[in-house]
C-alpha positions as a Python dict, from the first residue, in 0.01 Angstrom:
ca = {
    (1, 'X'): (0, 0, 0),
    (2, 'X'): (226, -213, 219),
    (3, 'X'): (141, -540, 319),
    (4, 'X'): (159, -634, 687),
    (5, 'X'): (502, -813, 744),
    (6, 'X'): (579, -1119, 1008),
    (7, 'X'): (891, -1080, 1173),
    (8, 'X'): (1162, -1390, 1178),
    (9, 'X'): (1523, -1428, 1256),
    (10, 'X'): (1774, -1606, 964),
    (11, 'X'): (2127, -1688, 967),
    (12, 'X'): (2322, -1613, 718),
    (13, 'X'): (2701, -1633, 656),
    (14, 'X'): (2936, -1334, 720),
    (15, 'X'): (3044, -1295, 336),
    (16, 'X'): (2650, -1290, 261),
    (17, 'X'): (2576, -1018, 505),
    (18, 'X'): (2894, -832, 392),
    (19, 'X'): (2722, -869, 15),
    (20, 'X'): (2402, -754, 128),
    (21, 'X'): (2528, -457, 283),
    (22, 'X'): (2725, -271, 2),
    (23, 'X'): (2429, -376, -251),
    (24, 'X'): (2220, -184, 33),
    (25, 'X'): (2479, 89, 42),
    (26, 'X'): (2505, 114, -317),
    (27, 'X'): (2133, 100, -372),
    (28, 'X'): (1941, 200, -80),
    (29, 'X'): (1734, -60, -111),
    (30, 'X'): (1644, -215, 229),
    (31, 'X'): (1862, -543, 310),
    (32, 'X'): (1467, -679, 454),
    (33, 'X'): (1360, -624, 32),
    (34, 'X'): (1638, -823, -82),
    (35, 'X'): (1596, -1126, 148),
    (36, 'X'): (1183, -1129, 76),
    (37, 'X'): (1242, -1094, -304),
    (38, 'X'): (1554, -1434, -287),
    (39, 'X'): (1270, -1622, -39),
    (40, 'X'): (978, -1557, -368),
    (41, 'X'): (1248, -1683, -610),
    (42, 'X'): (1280, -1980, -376),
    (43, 'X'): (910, -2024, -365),
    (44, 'X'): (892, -1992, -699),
    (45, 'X'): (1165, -2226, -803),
    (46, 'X'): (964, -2503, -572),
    (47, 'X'): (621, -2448, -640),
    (48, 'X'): (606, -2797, -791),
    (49, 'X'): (642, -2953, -454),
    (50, 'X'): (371, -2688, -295),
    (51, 'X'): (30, -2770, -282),
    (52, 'X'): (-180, -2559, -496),
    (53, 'X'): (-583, -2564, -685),
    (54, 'X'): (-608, -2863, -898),
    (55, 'X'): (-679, -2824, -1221),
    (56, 'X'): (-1012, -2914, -1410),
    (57, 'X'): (-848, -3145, -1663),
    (58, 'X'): (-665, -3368, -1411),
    (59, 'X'): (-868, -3600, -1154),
    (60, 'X'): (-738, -3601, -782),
    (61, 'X'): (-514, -3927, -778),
    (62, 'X'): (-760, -4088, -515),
    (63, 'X'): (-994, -4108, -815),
    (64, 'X'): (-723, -4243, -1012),
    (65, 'X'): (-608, -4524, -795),
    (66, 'X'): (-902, -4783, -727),
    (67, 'X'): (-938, -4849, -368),
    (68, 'X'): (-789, -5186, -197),
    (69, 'X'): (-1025, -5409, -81),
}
């Protein structure tokens, strides 16, 4: 089942939209598939700086740092 999709515009450079094209061409593999799957490698790659569920075996730093007084 397909997920419900939110539209956006991007720029991208000539020589990347040439790319995308003849992979599309050669594949038929929507341009729209290729650009969510390189934004989830992206996301993916900088997780680290996302925030996310802590886990159990690491307090939240405001328990860690003492408060000033």
């Amino acid at each position: 089942m397909s997920r419900k999709k939110v539209s956006t515009t991007i720029y991208i450079t000539p020589e990347q939209a040439d790319r995308l094209k003849l992979l599309h061409e050669r594949t038929k593999v929507p341009i729209a598939v290729y650009i969510r799957e390189g934004i989830d490698l992206v996301l993916k790659h900088y997780e680290h700086h996302l925030p996310g569920q802590m886990t159990l075996d690491a307090p939240p730093s405001s328990m860690t740092t003492p408060a000033k007084k």
